[in-house]
XYZ file of C-alpha atoms in Angstrom:
559
model
C -42.542 55.124 13.598
C -43.448 52.697 16.748
C -46.020 53.587 18.603
C -44.962 53.138 22.200
C -45.153 50.192 23.979
C -43.478 50.319 27.363
C -43.841 53.512 29.999
C -40.447 54.616 29.345
C -41.058 54.852 25.163
C -44.069 57.310 26.650
C -41.781 59.139 28.791
C -38.971 59.313 25.793
C -42.254 60.935 22.998
C -42.190 63.213 26.040
C -46.616 62.529 26.522
C -48.190 62.634 30.393
C -50.195 59.937 29.215
C -51.519 58.181 25.938
C -54.731 59.025 24.187
C -55.427 55.680 23.112
C -54.548 52.508 24.679
C -54.792 49.774 21.828
C -55.335 46.134 23.089
C -53.944 42.993 20.271
C -54.126 39.140 19.969
C -51.687 40.245 17.819
C -47.913 40.649 17.723
C -47.109 44.298 16.865
C -46.090 44.430 13.452
C -45.757 48.416 11.454
C -47.288 46.740 8.746
C -50.188 48.169 7.009
C -51.632 44.729 6.992
C -51.747 44.427 10.659
C -55.427 46.781 11.904
C -53.971 47.883 14.865
C -51.034 49.344 12.943
C -53.119 51.273 10.623
C -54.988 52.713 13.214
C -52.538 53.562 15.384
C -50.206 55.473 12.864
C -53.746 56.818 10.936
C -54.950 58.650 14.499
C -51.205 59.756 15.670
C -50.992 61.003 11.689
C -54.018 62.818 12.681
C -52.646 64.506 15.939
C -53.330 61.132 18.458
C -51.480 59.885 21.162
C -52.121 56.088 20.962
C -49.991 53.409 23.021
C -50.283 49.561 21.846
C -50.300 46.554 24.178
C -50.201 43.837 22.202
C -50.842 40.593 23.350
C -51.324 41.054 27.034
C -50.550 38.539 29.766
C -53.630 37.565 31.083
C -52.001 36.279 34.325
C -51.034 39.169 35.596
C -51.140 43.058 35.663
C -49.485 43.466 32.165
C -52.697 45.218 30.330
C -52.241 48.279 33.373
C -48.481 48.349 32.441
C -49.012 51.977 30.494
C -52.206 53.000 32.673
C -54.917 54.651 31.290
C -55.440 56.697 28.500
C -57.612 59.804 28.709
C -59.427 58.668 25.846
C -60.867 55.106 25.008
C -59.189 52.425 24.620
C -59.647 50.293 21.525
C -59.968 46.101 22.667
C -59.506 43.574 19.396
C -58.557 39.580 19.267
C -56.550 40.848 16.002
C -56.459 39.845 12.662
C -58.287 36.887 13.418
C -61.515 35.921 15.624
C -59.615 33.991 18.740
C -61.403 30.849 17.708
C -60.784 30.916 13.963
C -57.139 31.098 15.376
C -57.110 28.700 18.115
C -59.192 25.858 16.708
C -59.512 23.905 14.029
C -62.545 22.828 11.743
C -62.796 19.955 14.284
C -62.413 21.923 16.863
C -58.536 20.732 17.668
C -56.091 22.939 18.987
C -53.911 25.011 16.882
C -50.342 24.181 18.261
C -48.612 26.853 15.763
C -50.287 31.219 16.322
C -47.684 32.755 12.695
C -48.627 36.105 14.336
C -46.883 35.087 18.008
C -43.736 35.989 18.952
C -41.812 32.283 17.950
C -44.820 30.534 16.682
C -46.266 29.197 18.898
C -49.592 29.468 20.121
C -50.101 30.768 23.445
C -50.608 34.154 23.808
C -53.734 34.482 22.106
C -57.069 34.166 24.623
C -60.434 32.590 23.304
C -62.729 34.992 23.176
C -59.716 37.426 23.530
C -62.028 40.463 22.898
C -64.217 39.871 26.510
C -61.278 38.588 27.934
C -58.856 41.678 27.673
C -62.251 43.839 28.027
C -62.601 41.825 31.689
C -57.886 42.949 32.244
C -58.611 45.726 31.249
C -62.139 47.031 33.790
C -60.475 44.622 36.858
C -57.378 46.749 36.891
C -59.189 50.353 36.043
C -62.283 50.707 38.057
C -64.896 53.482 35.979
C -62.601 53.596 33.321
C -62.594 54.899 30.159
C -64.788 53.992 26.812
C -63.801 50.486 26.397
C -64.296 50.503 22.530
C -64.006 46.826 20.353
C -63.534 46.181 17.315
C -61.663 43.998 14.653
C -62.561 41.083 12.901
C -63.637 39.022 16.268
C -66.058 42.187 17.448
C -67.137 43.468 13.415
C -68.276 39.756 13.189
C -69.653 39.250 16.342
C -71.390 42.229 16.426
C -75.544 41.237 15.841
C -76.329 37.439 17.752
C -73.872 34.839 16.321
C -74.324 31.053 15.441
C -71.040 30.559 17.975
C -69.279 26.742 16.504
C -67.158 26.295 19.584
C -70.116 27.098 21.842
C -72.979 24.519 19.305
C -75.490 27.814 20.226
C -76.139 30.697 20.136
C -74.697 33.350 21.458
C -75.369 37.508 21.674
C -73.808 40.240 20.597
C -70.243 41.179 21.810
C -70.901 43.799 22.896
C -72.954 42.352 25.358
C -70.973 39.801 26.578
C -68.010 41.437 26.683
C -69.818 44.241 28.704
C -67.401 46.388 26.049
C -69.241 50.754 26.048
C -69.256 50.915 22.495
C -67.998 48.817 19.585
C -67.051 49.278 15.784
C -67.811 46.739 12.548
C -65.418 47.536 8.834
C -62.605 48.542 8.131
C -62.558 51.661 10.558
C -59.656 54.036 9.737
C -62.822 57.254 9.687
C -65.187 55.921 12.177
C -61.785 55.310 14.863
C -61.405 58.898 13.729
C -64.869 60.799 14.060
C -64.974 58.701 17.584
C -61.746 60.064 18.650
C -62.595 62.822 18.023
C -66.308 63.373 19.120
C -64.968 61.610 22.572
C -61.855 64.869 23.231
C -64.594 67.682 22.541
C -67.075 65.902 23.754
C -69.870 66.199 21.561
C -72.167 63.336 20.995
C -70.316 60.149 19.105
C -73.733 58.327 19.256
C -74.629 59.543 15.218
C -71.266 57.769 14.284
C -71.598 55.614 11.062
C -69.880 51.878 11.205
C -70.578 52.175 15.144
C -72.451 50.310 17.188
C -74.081 50.666 21.102
C -76.113 49.656 24.019
C -79.665 51.780 24.508
C -82.825 51.039 26.716
C -84.877 52.884 24.201
C -85.669 52.285 20.757
C -84.338 54.633 18.296
C -86.363 56.506 15.748
C -86.865 55.353 12.595
C -85.060 52.263 13.348
C -84.504 48.800 11.611
C -85.682 46.140 13.956
C -85.162 42.353 13.677
C -86.118 38.988 16.068
C -84.562 40.028 19.622
C -81.987 37.318 20.990
C -84.423 35.605 22.458
C -86.799 35.232 20.048
C -84.027 33.011 17.476
C -82.778 31.142 20.888
C -85.943 30.051 21.292
C -86.391 29.201 16.803
C -84.202 29.361 14.161
C -87.189 30.363 12.320
C -86.466 33.636 14.317
C -82.940 33.362 13.449
C -82.597 32.886 9.996
C -85.644 35.917 9.813
C -82.856 37.910 12.064
C -79.528 37.324 10.178
C -81.601 37.746 6.260
C -83.165 40.822 6.921
C -79.351 42.173 9.222
C -77.819 40.002 5.825
C -79.719 42.180 3.832
C -79.699 45.941 5.485
C -75.574 45.075 4.923
C -75.640 44.746 2.005
C -77.886 47.646 0.803
C -77.334 50.293 -1.141
C -78.859 52.943 1.564
C -78.451 50.883 4.857
C -80.376 51.767 7.568
C -80.201 51.708 11.841
C -80.498 48.608 12.336
C -81.622 47.127 16.436
C -81.522 43.698 18.258
C -83.135 43.581 21.294
C -81.438 41.107 24.163
C -83.110 41.489 27.800
C -84.154 45.205 27.637
C -81.747 46.631 26.331
C -81.253 46.958 22.438
C -77.809 46.598 19.986
C -78.760 49.646 18.374
C -75.976 49.633 14.868
C -75.532 52.490 12.823
C -75.046 52.390 8.912
C -71.498 51.683 7.822
C -69.177 53.941 7.027
C -68.715 55.478 3.613
C -66.844 53.660 1.026
C -63.200 55.221 1.176
C -61.920 57.148 -2.103
C -58.431 56.115 -4.231
C -57.670 59.556 -2.501
C -58.828 57.973 1.067
C -57.395 55.439 0.637
C -54.312 56.569 -0.729
C -53.679 58.632 2.461
C -54.075 55.344 4.909
C -50.857 53.222 2.601
C -48.926 56.279 2.569
C -48.533 56.160 5.524
C -44.839 55.858 7.479
C -45.180 51.928 8.534
C -41.542 50.239 9.672
C -42.221 47.458 8.128
C -40.797 45.673 11.492
C -42.044 43.791 14.457
C -41.307 45.615 17.389
C -38.670 45.657 19.177
C -39.863 45.250 22.563
C -41.903 42.450 21.127
C -38.655 40.674 18.144
C -36.929 39.519 20.507
C -39.965 36.805 22.281
C -38.840 35.122 18.425
C -39.685 35.056 14.404
C -42.935 36.031 13.869
C -43.873 33.552 11.477
C -46.489 35.944 9.224
C -43.869 38.463 8.578
C -42.205 36.035 5.513
C -45.286 36.904 3.279
C -46.309 40.851 4.479
C -42.624 42.249 5.046
C -42.704 42.246 1.262
C -46.195 42.517 0.564
C -48.750 45.345 -0.950
C -51.678 45.859 -0.575
C -53.468 47.583 -3.533
C -57.072 47.685 -3.074
C -59.752 46.307 -0.761
C -63.359 44.402 -0.949
C -64.539 41.689 -2.738
C -68.090 41.675 -5.673
C -66.913 38.104 -4.789
C -69.698 37.716 -2.111
C -68.703 33.337 -1.649
C -71.815 33.595 0.976
C -68.895 30.992 3.831
C -66.776 34.163 3.020
C -66.840 36.778 5.710
C -65.099 40.121 3.905
C -68.647 40.719 2.423
C -69.479 41.654 6.118
C -66.586 42.992 6.783
C -64.684 44.398 4.575
C -67.693 45.901 2.456
C -68.499 44.439 -1.460
C -67.015 47.743 -3.147
C -63.983 47.423 -4.078
C -62.069 50.243 -3.695
C -58.327 50.560 -5.514
C -55.577 53.115 -4.756
C -53.858 54.805 -7.305
C -50.891 53.576 -9.273
C -49.018 56.614 -7.366
C -49.677 54.927 -4.284
C -49.040 51.998 -4.866
C -45.797 52.412 -7.046
C -44.776 54.869 -3.242
C -44.802 52.123 -1.301
C -42.700 49.875 -3.932
C -40.178 51.931 -3.552
C -40.244 52.505 0.492
C -39.433 48.357 -0.121
C -36.843 48.292 -1.352
C -34.961 50.713 1.065
C -35.696 48.075 3.457
C -31.971 46.392 4.559
C -33.300 42.721 3.412
C -34.131 43.460 0.446
C -33.260 40.937 -1.988
C -35.575 42.205 -4.747
C -39.388 39.870 -4.642
C -41.618 41.557 -3.804
C -43.160 38.594 -2.627
C -47.580 39.806 -3.473
C -49.055 41.983 -5.246
C -52.569 41.853 -5.198
C -56.069 41.705 -2.093
C -58.750 39.854 -0.874
C -58.843 39.151 -4.769
C -55.815 39.894 -6.293
C -57.428 40.104 -10.117
C -60.541 42.954 -8.071
C -57.644 45.476 -8.912
C -59.170 48.570 -11.178
C -62.448 45.907 -11.440
C -65.392 48.629 -12.280
C -69.380 48.243 -13.204
C -70.621 49.944 -15.618
C -73.455 51.498 -13.921
C -72.305 51.689 -10.746
C -69.068 53.892 -9.580
C -67.718 50.933 -8.005
C -68.546 47.195 -8.689
C -70.463 45.636 -6.427
C -73.591 47.665 -4.851
C -76.376 46.625 -6.721
C -79.265 45.196 -3.678
C -80.963 42.308 -5.875
C -78.065 40.754 -8.160
C -74.111 39.792 -7.742
C -71.900 40.474 -9.459
C -70.591 36.594 -10.177
C -73.806 34.551 -9.164
C -74.759 32.923 -10.828
C -72.425 33.854 -13.020
C -70.378 37.172 -14.141
C -72.279 40.054 -14.379
C -72.236 41.815 -17.515
C -72.150 44.790 -16.414
C -68.840 44.351 -14.808
C -65.667 45.901 -16.706
C -62.246 43.913 -15.025
C -59.382 45.804 -14.111
C -56.447 42.896 -16.035
C -55.351 45.179 -18.323
C -54.904 48.170 -15.458
C -53.124 45.573 -13.352
C -50.995 44.677 -15.857
C -49.457 48.091 -15.803
C -49.208 48.467 -12.414
C -47.338 45.512 -13.012
C -44.936 46.744 -14.861
C -44.343 49.377 -13.916
C -43.540 48.494 -10.251
C -41.194 45.462 -11.584
C -39.247 48.247 -13.623
C -38.537 50.433 -9.606
C -34.996 50.246 -9.303
C -33.739 46.904 -7.257
C -37.471 45.816 -7.804
C -35.737 42.179 -9.357
C -39.575 40.390 -9.975
C -43.304 41.185 -9.072
C -44.793 37.702 -7.952
C -49.066 37.352 -7.706
C -49.628 35.254 -4.482
C -53.157 36.424 -3.225
C -56.593 34.358 -4.565
C -57.481 35.673 -8.396
C -60.472 34.826 -9.038
C -60.701 32.299 -12.524
C -63.756 33.409 -13.565
C -63.406 36.958 -14.065
C -60.622 36.063 -16.657
C -62.998 33.474 -17.710
C -65.581 36.530 -18.475
C -63.302 38.738 -20.145
C -63.431 38.011 -23.983
C -61.104 40.883 -25.098
C -57.996 40.296 -22.169
C -58.096 37.812 -19.830
C -55.991 34.994 -22.095
C -53.070 38.513 -22.657
C -53.687 38.228 -18.663
C -53.243 35.121 -17.918
C -50.166 34.194 -20.267
C -48.419 37.472 -18.328
C -49.481 35.779 -14.779
C -47.657 32.541 -15.644
C -44.858 33.766 -17.794
C -43.965 36.556 -14.971
C -45.260 37.039 -12.258
C -47.057 33.572 -10.017
C -44.416 31.100 -8.956
C -44.433 28.456 -9.144
C -47.642 27.014 -8.634
C -50.775 29.457 -9.547
C -53.210 28.796 -6.680
C -57.455 28.260 -8.219
C -60.166 28.314 -5.238
C -63.370 26.074 -7.022
C -64.744 24.698 -3.539
C -66.666 22.395 -5.422
C -67.640 20.727 -8.707
C -71.114 20.323 -7.189
C -73.135 22.716 -8.581
C -75.957 21.958 -6.291
C -72.904 22.439 -3.301
C -71.400 25.695 -5.694
C -74.712 27.957 -6.198
C -75.277 26.938 -2.216
C -71.611 28.238 -1.976
C -72.393 30.867 -4.494
C -69.963 30.155 -6.580
C -69.874 30.106 -10.431
C -70.730 26.024 -11.773
C -67.996 23.848 -13.061
C -68.282 24.729 -16.343
C -66.720 27.777 -15.247
C -63.835 25.579 -14.527
C -63.274 23.930 -17.081
C -63.107 26.999 -19.299
C -60.931 27.703 -17.284
C -58.823 25.255 -17.917
C -58.475 25.427 -21.566
C -56.964 28.792 -21.052
C -54.629 28.294 -18.924
C -53.636 25.262 -21.452
C -53.028 27.831 -23.751
C -50.897 29.586 -21.795
C -48.379 26.212 -20.964
C -47.944 25.541 -24.720
C -46.304 28.939 -23.688
C -44.998 27.983 -20.355
C -43.241 25.634 -18.449
C -43.271 27.471 -14.958
C -46.691 27.751 -12.938
C -48.706 25.086 -12.911
C -52.776 25.239 -10.861
C -52.727 23.649 -7.068
C -56.618 24.185 -6.162
C -58.634 24.613 -2.297
C -61.797 23.027 -1.392
C -64.463 22.789 1.048
C -65.886 19.345 2.737
C -68.282 19.011 4.597
C -70.028 21.947 3.360
C -73.476 23.200 4.728
C -75.517 20.617 1.291
C -72.699 18.277 0.298
C -73.807 14.877 1.793
C -71.760 11.743 0.459
C -73.427 12.014 -3.231
C -72.395 15.342 -3.680
C -68.441 13.773 -2.563
C -68.875 10.485 -4.242
C -69.179 13.476 -7.208
C -66.386 15.803 -6.291
C -64.061 13.450 -6.422
C -65.250 11.712 -9.901
C -64.455 14.839 -11.478
C -60.618 15.177 -9.578
C -59.819 12.913 -11.626
C -61.315 13.024 -14.959
C -61.155 16.770 -15.768
C -57.981 17.587 -13.051
C -56.102 14.670 -12.627
C -54.617 15.125 -9.431
C -54.334 14.200 -5.631
C -55.492 17.477 -4.378
C -53.905 18.517 -1.221
C -55.664 21.454 0.111
C -58.910 20.371 1.198
C -60.414 22.030 4.710
C -63.380 21.086 6.070
C -65.895 24.224 6.506
C -65.363 26.233 9.520
C -68.983 27.774 10.615
C -67.499 31.247 11.169
C -70.110 34.058 12.642
C -71.839 36.521 11.097
C -72.398 34.355 7.412
C -74.193 33.511 4.244
C -73.187 29.448 4.816
C -73.328 29.236 8.980
C -76.534 30.532 8.873
C -77.779 28.127 6.259
C -75.382 25.259 8.558
C -77.080 26.442 11.431
C -80.342 26.670 10.620
C -80.305 23.486 8.124
C -82.140 25.127 5.160
C -81.641 26.466 1.669
C -81.829 31.029 1.319
C -85.372 29.984 0.094
C -85.606 27.727 3.037
C -85.922 24.384 1.729
C -85.189 21.805 3.995
C -81.295 20.942 3.805
C -78.893 18.460 4.562
C -75.901 19.050 7.128
C -73.359 17.659 8.365
C -72.548 18.005 11.421
C -70.699 14.783 12.588
C -67.199 15.135 13.385
C -66.183 11.857 11.828
C -68.453 11.824 9.085
C -67.300 15.865 7.993
C -63.938 13.173 8.391
C -64.926 10.944 5.984
C -65.443 13.212 3.318
C -62.407 14.815 3.165
C -61.039 11.825 2.732
C -62.760 10.818 0.161
C -61.499 14.042 -1.486
C -57.966 13.090 -1.025
C -58.909 9.132 -1.711
C -57.465 7.978 1.535
C -59.727 5.473 3.898
C-alpha cells in the first residue's frame, strides 16, 4: 500500500492530518531499497499516520501541499548525498539521475537537507520538529570536509537549522522518537540521535570544536580520528563537539538489529512500484536495478577507508533468515511484469551473507583490528555455503528461472575460505553471474592499497588463479575490474605501477575507472584534507583537476 502524497489521498485515508511527513530528494518508490519507503512503512506498521512529499518543487509552495504534521517532519536528501548525486569527482554537473522520473537531473537541489528545511520554515513558522535523516545527514553530522566548498563545514544540524538528526539505519531511532513526541516524553536520550545543546552533557566525550578544526588541520585530524574510533567502538560514548557557544551532541549509535528485527522490516508489504503521482512524470531508471532485487543482509566488515558504510550502516553484518528472503522472492514472482529473473540477491557485499565471527556475535566488532585488513582474520567464518543454500532454495521457487548476484563480491574472502571458497566461486560462475563478474581491486600498488585499507595485490593474484580454475569448467562469465585514480597517496609512480600490473597480470584494457571523490566522514577524506596518513606522516595528495584526469588516462592507456 502506498503512503499518501496528496491532500486527496489523505482524505481517503480518513485522516485530519498526518502524524509525520517525510520529505525526500528521490522520487517515491515503495521499495525496501528506498529509505523513505522503509521508514514510512515501518512507522505506519506501528500505528503512525505517515505521508510523503518526494522531490518537492523548490520554486513554489509544493512542500506545503499536505499541510503541517502533528508530530514531526522527516527530511532526507535521498539515497545519496546530494553533491554525490549532482556532481562528478571533477565537480562537473551530472545531467542524469536514476531516481528522478524521466532521468533528467533537475529535481534534487544541492544541499538538499538544508534547502528543504529552509522551505518548511518559510511556510510554517514555529513548526513541529524538523528531523534530518538519510545518508547526507548521517555523514555530515559532525564537522566535515566539504569537497564542493574545499573547506570544513559545521555539522549539518547547525547549517540546516533543524531540530534533531537521526544517523545510521534509523528504524529504531525514528520509532522511539515518534513515540516520545506522541507521548510528550523525553527524547534526548534516544540512541542514534543528534541534537544541539547549550550545555555540555555530563559524562560526554568532547572532540575539538568547529573553530579549532577550521583553524588547524591537526585538530580536525584529531577530531575525526576520535569520532571514528568512538563510532566503531563496542561501547560508544556520548560525543559532543562545540560550535561557537553551543554543542552538537551525538548519542551512541542504535543497537545492532537482530535477524528477527531485520526480517520484520523487510517483511512489510512493499508494492515495489513508483507511486502513480510520480510515475506519470516518466520512467524511473533505478527500477531496472531494484525492482526484482533482494537485500539479504546489512553492514560490511570490510571497512575500506574510502567507504561510508562503516559510519552509516555499520561494520557489523546482520543477515536475514532464509524464511524471510524466500518469502520476499515469492512476492516478487507474483508481480505482473516479473519475467523469472531475480536480478540480485545481495547486500553491500554479496558474500558477507551469514558470515560470523568465532569470538563475537557479529563480524566487525573488534576495536583495534579489522576483519579483512591487512589480511582476513582467522576468526572470520565465511557464509559461502549458507549463501549457496539460499540461492538454491530461491532458484527452486515456482516462477523463478534464474537468480543472479550483481552486488559486489569480496574476492579476498573467497581466497581465505580454504574449505569452500573454490566451490563457492565455481557455483557462482556457473549459475549466478550474468556475463561478467565484478570485483573491485581499486588499485594494485601495495602502498596505495594499504592507504585504502584493502588487501595486497598478492591476494588478487591468488584469486585470478582460482578464477582460472573455475573458467576451465565454465565458458560464460568474465572478470571486470573497478579501479580508483588520484587516491590520496597515489602519484604518477603508483599509477604507472598499476598500469604495469594490469598489463602483466590482468591483460585487459580497464573500463571501470573513477577518480577519487572526497565524501563526508570517510577516513580517506580526512587523509585527503589533512594530507597525512593514519600515523600522522606527511602524504602526497593529488588535488589538481588536470593531474587527476591524467592519472585516470594513465590507467585507461590514453593520452
